[in-house]
PDB file of C-alpha atoms in Angstrom:
ATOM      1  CA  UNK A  12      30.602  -9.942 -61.063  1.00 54.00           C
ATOM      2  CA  UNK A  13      29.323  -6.555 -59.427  1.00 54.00           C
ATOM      3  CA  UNK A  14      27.514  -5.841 -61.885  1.00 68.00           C
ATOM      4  CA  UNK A  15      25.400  -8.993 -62.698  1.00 68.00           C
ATOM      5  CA  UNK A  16      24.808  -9.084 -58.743  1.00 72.00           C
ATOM      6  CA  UNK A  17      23.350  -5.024 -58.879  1.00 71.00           C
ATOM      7  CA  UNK A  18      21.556  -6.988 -62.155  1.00 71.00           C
ATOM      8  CA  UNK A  19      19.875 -10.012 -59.955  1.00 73.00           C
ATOM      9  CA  UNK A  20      19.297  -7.505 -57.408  1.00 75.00           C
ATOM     10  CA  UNK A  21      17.614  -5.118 -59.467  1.00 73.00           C
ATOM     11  CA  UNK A  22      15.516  -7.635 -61.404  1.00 75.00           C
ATOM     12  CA  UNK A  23      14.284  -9.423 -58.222  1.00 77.00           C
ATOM     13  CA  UNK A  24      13.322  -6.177 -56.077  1.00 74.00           C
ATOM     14  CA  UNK A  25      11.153  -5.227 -59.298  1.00 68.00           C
ATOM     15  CA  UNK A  26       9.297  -8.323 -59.257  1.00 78.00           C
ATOM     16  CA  UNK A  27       9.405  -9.666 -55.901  1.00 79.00           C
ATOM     17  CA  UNK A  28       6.373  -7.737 -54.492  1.00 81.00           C
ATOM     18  CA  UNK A  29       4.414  -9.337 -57.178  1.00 85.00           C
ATOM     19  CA  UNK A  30       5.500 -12.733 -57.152  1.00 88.00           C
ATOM     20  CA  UNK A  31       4.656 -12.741 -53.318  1.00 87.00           C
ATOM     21  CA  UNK A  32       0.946 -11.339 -53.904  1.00 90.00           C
ATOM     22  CA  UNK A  33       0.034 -13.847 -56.863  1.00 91.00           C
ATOM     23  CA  UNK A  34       1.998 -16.732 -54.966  1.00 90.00           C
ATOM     24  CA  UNK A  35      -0.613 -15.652 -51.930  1.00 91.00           C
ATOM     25  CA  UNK A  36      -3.583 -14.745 -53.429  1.00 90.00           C
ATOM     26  CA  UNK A  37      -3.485 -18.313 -55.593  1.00 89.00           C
ATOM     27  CA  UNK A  38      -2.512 -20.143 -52.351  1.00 88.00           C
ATOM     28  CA  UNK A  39      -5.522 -18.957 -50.573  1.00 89.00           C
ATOM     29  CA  UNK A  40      -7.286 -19.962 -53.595  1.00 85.00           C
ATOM     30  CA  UNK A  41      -5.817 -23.318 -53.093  1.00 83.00           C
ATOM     31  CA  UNK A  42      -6.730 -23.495 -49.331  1.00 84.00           C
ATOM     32  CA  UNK A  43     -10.566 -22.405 -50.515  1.00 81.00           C
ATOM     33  CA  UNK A  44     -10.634 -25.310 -53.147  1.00 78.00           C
ATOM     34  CA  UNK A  45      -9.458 -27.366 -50.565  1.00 78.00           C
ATOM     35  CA  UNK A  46     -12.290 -26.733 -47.870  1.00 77.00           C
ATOM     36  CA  UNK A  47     -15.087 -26.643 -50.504  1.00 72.00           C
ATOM     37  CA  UNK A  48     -13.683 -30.188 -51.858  1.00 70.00           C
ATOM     38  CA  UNK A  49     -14.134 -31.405 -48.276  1.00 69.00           C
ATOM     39  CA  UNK A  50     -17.148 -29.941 -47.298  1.00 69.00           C
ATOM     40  CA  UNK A  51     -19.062 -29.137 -50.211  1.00 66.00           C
ATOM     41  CA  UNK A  52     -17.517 -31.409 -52.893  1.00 60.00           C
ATOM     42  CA  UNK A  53     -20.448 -30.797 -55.066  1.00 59.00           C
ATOM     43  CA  UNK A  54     -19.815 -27.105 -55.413  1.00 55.00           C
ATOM     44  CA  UNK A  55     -16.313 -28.131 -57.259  1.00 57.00           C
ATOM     45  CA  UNK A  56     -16.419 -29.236 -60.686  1.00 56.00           C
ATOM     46  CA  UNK A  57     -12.734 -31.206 -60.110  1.00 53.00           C
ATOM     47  CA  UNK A  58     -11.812 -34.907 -59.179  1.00 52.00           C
ATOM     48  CA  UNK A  59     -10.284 -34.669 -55.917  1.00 47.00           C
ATOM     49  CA  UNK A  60      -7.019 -35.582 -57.259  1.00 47.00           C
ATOM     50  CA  UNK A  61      -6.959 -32.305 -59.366  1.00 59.00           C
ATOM     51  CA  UNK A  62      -8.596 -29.304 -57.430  1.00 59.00           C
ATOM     52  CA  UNK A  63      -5.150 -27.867 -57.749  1.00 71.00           C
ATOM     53  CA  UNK A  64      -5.158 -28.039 -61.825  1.00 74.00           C
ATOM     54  CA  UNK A  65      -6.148 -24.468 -62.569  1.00 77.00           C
ATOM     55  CA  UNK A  66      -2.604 -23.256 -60.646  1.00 84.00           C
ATOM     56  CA  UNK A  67      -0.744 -24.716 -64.346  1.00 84.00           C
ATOM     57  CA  UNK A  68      -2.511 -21.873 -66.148  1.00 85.00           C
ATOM     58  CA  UNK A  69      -2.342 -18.744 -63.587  1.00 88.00           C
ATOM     59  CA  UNK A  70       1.099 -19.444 -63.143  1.00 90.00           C
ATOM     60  CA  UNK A  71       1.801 -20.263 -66.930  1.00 88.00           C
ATOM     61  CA  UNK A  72       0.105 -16.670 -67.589  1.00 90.00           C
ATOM     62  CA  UNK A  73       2.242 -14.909 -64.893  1.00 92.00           C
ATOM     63  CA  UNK A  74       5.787 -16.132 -66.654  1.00 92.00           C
ATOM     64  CA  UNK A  75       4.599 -15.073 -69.329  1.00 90.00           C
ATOM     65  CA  UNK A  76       3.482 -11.295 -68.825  1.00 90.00           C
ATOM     66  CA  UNK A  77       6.825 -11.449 -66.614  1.00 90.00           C
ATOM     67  CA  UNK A  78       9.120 -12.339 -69.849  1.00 90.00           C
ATOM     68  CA  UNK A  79       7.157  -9.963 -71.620  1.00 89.00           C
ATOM     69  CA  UNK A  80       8.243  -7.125 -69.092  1.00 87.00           C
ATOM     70  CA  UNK A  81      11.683  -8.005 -68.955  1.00 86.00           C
ATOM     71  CA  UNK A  82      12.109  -7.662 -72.687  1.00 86.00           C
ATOM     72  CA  UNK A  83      10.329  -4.495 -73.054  1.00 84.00           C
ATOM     73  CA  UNK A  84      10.710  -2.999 -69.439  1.00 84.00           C
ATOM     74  CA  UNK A  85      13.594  -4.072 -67.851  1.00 84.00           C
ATOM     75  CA  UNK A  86      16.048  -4.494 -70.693  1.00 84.00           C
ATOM     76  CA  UNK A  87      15.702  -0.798 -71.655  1.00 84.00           C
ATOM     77  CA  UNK A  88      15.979   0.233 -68.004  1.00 82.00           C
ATOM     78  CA  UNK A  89      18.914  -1.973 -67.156  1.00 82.00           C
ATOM     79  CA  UNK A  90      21.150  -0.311 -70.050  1.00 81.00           C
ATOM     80  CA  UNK A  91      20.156   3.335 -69.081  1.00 79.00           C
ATOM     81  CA  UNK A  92      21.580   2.560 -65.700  1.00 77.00           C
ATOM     82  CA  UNK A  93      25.036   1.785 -67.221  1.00 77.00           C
ATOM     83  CA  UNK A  94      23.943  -2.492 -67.170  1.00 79.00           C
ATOM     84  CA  UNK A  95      25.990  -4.419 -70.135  1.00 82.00           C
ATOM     85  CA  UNK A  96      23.789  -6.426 -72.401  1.00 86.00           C
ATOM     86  CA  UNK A  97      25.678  -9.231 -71.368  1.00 87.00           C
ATOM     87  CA  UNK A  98      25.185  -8.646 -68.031  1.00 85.00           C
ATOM     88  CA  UNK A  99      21.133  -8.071 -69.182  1.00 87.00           C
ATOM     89  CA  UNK A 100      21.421 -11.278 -70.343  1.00 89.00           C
ATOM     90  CA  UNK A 101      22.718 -13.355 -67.576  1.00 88.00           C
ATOM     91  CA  UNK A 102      20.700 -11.567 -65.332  1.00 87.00           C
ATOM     92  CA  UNK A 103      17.466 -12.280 -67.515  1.00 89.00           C
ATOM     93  CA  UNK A 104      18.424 -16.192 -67.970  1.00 92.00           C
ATOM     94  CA  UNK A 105      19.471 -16.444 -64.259  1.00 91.00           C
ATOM     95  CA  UNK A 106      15.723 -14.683 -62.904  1.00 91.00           C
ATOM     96  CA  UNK A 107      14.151 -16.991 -65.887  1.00 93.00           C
ATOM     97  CA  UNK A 108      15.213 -19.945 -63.710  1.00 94.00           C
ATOM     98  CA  UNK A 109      15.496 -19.514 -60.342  1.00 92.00           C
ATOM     99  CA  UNK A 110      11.885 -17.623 -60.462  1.00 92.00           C
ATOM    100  CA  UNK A 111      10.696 -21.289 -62.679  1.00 94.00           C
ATOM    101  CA  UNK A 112      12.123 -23.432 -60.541  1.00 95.00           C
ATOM    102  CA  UNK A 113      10.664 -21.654 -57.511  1.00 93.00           C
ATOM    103  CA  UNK A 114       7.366 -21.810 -59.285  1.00 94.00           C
ATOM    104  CA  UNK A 115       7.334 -24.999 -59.832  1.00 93.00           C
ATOM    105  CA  UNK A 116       8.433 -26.075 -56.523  1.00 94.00           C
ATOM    106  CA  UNK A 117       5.333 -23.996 -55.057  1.00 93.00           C
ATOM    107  CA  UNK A 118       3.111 -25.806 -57.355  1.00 90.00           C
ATOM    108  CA  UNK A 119       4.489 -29.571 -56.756  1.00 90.00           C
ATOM    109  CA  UNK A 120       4.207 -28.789 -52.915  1.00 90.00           C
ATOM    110  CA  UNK A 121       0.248 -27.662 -53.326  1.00 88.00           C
ATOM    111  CA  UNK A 122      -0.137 -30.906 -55.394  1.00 84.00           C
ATOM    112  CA  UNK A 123       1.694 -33.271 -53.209  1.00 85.00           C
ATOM    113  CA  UNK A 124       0.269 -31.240 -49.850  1.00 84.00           C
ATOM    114  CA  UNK A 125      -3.380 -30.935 -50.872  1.00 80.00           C
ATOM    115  CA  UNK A 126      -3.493 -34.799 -52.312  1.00 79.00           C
ATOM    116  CA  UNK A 127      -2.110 -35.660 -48.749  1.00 80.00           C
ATOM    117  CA  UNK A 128      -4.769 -33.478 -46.641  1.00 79.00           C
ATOM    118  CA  UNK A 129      -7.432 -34.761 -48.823  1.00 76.00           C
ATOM    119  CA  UNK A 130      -6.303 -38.312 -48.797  1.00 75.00           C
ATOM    120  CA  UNK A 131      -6.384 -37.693 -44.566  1.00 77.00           C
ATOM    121  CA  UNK A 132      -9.603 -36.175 -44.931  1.00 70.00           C
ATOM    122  CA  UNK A 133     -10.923 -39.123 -46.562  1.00 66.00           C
ATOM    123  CA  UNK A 134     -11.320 -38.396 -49.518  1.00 63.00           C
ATOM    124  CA  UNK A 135      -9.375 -40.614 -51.662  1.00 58.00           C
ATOM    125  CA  UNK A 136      -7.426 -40.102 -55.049  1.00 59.00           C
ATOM    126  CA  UNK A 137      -8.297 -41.232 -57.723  1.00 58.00           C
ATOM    127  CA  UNK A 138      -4.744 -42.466 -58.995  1.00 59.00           C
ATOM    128  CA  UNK A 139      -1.610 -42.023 -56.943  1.00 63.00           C
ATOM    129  CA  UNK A 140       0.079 -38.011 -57.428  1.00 66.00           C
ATOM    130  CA  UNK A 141       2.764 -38.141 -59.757  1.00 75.00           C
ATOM    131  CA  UNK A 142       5.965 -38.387 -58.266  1.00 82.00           C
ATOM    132  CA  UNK A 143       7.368 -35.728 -56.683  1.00 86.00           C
ATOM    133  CA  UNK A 144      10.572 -34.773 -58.428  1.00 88.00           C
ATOM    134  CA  UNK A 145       9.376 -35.691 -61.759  1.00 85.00           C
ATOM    135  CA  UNK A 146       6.289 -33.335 -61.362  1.00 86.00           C
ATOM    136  CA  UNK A 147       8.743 -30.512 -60.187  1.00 91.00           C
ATOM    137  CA  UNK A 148      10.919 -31.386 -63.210  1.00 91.00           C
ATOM    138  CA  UNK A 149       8.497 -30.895 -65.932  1.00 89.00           C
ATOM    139  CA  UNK A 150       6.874 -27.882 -64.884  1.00 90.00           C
ATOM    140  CA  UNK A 151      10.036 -26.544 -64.369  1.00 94.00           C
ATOM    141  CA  UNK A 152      10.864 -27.122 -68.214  1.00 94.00           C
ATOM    142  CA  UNK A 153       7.483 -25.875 -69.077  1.00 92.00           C
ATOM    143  CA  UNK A 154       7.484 -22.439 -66.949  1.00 94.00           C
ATOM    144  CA  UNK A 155      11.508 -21.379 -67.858  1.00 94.00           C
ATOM    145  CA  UNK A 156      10.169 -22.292 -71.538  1.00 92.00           C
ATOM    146  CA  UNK A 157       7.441 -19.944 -71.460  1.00 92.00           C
ATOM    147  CA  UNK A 158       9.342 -17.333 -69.462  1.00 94.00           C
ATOM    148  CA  UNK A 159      11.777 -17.182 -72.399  1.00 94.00           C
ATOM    149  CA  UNK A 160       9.657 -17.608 -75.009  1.00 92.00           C
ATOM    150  CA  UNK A 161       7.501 -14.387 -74.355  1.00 92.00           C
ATOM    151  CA  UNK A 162      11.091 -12.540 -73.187  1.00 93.00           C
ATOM    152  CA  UNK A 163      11.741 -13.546 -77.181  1.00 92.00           C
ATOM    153  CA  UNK A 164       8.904 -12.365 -78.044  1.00 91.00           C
ATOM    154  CA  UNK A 165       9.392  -9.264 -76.121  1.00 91.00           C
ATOM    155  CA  UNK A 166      12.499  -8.606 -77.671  1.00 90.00           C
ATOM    156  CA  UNK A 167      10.941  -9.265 -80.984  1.00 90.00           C
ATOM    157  CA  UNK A 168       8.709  -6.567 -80.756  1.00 89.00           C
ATOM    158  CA  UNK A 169      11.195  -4.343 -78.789  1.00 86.00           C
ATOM    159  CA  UNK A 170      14.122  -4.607 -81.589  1.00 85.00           C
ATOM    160  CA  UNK A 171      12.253  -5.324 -84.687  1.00 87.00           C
ATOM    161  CA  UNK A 172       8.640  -3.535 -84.309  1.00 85.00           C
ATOM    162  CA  UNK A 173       5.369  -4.873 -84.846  1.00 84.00           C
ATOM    163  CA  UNK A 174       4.756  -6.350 -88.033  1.00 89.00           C
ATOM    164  CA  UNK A 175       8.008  -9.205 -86.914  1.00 87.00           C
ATOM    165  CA  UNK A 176       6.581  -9.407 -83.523  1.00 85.00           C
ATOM    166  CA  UNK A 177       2.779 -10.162 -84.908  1.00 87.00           C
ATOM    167  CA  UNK A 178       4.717 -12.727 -87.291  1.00 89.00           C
ATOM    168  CA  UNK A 179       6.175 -14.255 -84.339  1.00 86.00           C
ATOM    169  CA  UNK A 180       3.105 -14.354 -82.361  1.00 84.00           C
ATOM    170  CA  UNK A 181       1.014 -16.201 -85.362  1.00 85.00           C
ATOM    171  CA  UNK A 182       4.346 -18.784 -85.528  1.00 83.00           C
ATOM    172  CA  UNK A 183       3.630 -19.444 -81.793  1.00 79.00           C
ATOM    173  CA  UNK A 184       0.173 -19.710 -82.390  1.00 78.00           C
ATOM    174  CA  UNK A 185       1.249 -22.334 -85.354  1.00 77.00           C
ATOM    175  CA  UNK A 186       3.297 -24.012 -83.356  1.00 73.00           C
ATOM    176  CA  UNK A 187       0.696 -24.602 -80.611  1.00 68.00           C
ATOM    177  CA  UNK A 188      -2.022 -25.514 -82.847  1.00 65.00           C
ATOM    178  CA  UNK A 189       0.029 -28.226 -84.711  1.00 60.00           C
ATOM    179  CA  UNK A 190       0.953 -29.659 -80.967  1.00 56.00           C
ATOM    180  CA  UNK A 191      -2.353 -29.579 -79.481  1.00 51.00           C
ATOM    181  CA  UNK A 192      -3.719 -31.369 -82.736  1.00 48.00           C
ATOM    182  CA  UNK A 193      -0.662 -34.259 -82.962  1.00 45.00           C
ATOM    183  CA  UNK A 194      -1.866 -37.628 -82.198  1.00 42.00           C
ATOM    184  CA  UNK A 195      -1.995 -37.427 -78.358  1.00 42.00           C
ATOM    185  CA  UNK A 196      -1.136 -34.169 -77.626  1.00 43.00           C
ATOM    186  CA  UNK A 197      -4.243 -33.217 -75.663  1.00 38.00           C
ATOM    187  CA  UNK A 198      -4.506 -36.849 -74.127  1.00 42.00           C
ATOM    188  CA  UNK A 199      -1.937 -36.303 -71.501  1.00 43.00           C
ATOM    189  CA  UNK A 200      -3.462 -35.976 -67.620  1.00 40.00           C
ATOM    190  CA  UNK A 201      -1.870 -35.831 -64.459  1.00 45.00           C
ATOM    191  CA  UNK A 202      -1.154 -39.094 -63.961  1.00 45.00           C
ATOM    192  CA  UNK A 203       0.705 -39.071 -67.480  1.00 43.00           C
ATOM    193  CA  UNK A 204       3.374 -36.738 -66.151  1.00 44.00           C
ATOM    194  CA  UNK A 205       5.173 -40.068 -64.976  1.00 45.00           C
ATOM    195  CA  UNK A 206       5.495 -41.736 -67.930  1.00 54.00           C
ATOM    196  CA  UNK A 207       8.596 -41.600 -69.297  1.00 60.00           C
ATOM    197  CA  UNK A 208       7.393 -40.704 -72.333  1.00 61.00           C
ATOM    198  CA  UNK A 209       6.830 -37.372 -71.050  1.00 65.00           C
ATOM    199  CA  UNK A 210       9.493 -37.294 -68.617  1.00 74.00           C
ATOM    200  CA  UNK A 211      11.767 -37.490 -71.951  1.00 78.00           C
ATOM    201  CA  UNK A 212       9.546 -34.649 -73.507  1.00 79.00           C
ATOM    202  CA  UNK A 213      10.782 -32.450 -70.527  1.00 84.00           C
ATOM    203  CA  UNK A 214      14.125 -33.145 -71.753  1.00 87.00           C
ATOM    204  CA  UNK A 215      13.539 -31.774 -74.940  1.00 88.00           C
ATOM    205  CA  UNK A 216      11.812 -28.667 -73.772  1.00 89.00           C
ATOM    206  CA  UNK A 217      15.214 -27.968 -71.686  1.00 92.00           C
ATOM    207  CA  UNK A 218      16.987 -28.036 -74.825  1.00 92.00           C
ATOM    208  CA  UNK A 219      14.840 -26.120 -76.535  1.00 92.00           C
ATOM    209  CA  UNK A 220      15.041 -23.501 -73.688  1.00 93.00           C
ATOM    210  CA  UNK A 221      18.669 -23.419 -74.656  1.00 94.00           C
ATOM    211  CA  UNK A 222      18.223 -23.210 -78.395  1.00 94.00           C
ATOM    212  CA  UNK A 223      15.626 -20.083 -77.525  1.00 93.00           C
ATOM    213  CA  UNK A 224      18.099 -18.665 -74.658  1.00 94.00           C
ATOM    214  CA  UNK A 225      20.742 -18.720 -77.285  1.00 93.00           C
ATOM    215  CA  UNK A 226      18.493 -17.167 -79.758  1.00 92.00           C
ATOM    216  CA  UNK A 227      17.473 -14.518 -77.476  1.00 92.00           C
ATOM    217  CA  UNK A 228      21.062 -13.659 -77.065  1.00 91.00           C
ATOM    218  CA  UNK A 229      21.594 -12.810 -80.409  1.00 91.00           C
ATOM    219  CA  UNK A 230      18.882 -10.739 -81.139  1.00 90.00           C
ATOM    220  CA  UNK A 231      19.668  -8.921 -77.726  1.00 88.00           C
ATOM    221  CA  UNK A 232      23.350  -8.111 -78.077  1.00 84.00           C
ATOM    222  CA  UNK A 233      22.557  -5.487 -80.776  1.00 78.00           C
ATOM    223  CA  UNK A 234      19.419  -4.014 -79.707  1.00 76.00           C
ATOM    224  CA  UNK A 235      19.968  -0.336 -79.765  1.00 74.00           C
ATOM    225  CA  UNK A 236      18.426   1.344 -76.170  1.00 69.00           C
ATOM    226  CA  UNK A 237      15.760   3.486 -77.304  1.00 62.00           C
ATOM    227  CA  UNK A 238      14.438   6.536 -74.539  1.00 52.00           C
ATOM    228  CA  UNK A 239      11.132   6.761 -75.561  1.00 46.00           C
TER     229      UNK A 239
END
């Protein structure tokens, strides 16, 4: 138990004086899309319901360049300094989701805040914010299923060398490709994230988080530590 605490410990001081200057520098983003879509609406090329809608896709890229270091950076680092792999593991899995679910929290509060300040502002929605939970719920999914998909990746690469990891990388790409192009997979807005329909999609991603966690486990627990 010592050592997956020195673990947490370790993984969070790495990363926590990033995670607080992106989470500031893309709140005072936020706050400056907020007073241009009050005073100068015209200068923002966003409904007023969705000023917040570029945060999905800075935060989407962050989880992913941080499973990417954890796979390639911290793994390595971890064992040198006498870390198990299993420890490695539930150290990696534990970050994955308390740093998601903290993300995702941020981002439903900016969503939910900023539609409010707006709405007092007077300048209405155009459809009601999705509600608050389920928004928090499905990027949750989304975020912890990037973070472990690049940490897979990561690992990939790390274990197996390039020509696997460029195999995996054109399987993602697949993978994405097919989605985007399935009948309604780019019709989905904001307002959609209440459905149910995609509500149950969440559920799926969380499984497939564990299928993937499981995955990464494997490939992980005989990774040899290289030095250089």
């Amino acid at each position: 138990m010592a050592s997956y605490r020195n673990t947490m410990r370790f993984m969070w001081k790495d990363s926590y004086k990033a995670l607080r200057i992106f989470l500031a520098v893309l709140l005072l983003v936020d706050i400056g899309l907020l007073v241009f879509q009050v005073n100068w609406p015209h200068l923002v090329d966003n409904h007023s319901n969705n000023f917040y809608s570029s945060n999905y896709g800075a935060i989407g890229i962050f989880t992913l360049v941080t499973g990417l270091l954890t796979a390639t950076v911290t793994f390595p680092l971890m064992l040198s300094l006498g870390s198990t792999r299993k420890n490695y593991i539930a150290g990696a899995l534990s970050y994955g989701v308390i740093s998601s679910a903290g993300l995702a929290l941020f981002q439903t509060l900016v969503a939910h805040g900023g539609t409010a300040l707006l709405e007092l502002w007077g300048k209405l929605s155009e459809s009601a914010p999705t509600p608050f939970l389920t928004l928090w719920y499905t990027q949750f999914t989304i975020y912890l299923l990037i973070f472990l998909l690049f940490t897979l990746l990561g690992t990939i690469f790390y274990r197996y060398g390039t020509v696997p990891g460029l195999i995996t990388i054109a399987g993602f790409l697949f993978i994405l490709f097919f989605t985007a192009n399935a009948p309604g997979g780019t019709d989905y807005t904001d307002k959609d994230v209440s459905s149910w329909g995609f509500l149950l999609a969440a559920h799926y991603l969380l499984a497939l988080c564990v299928l993937v966690a499981a995955l990464l486990w494997l490939i992980i627990r005989k990774a040899a530590v290289r030095t250089y």
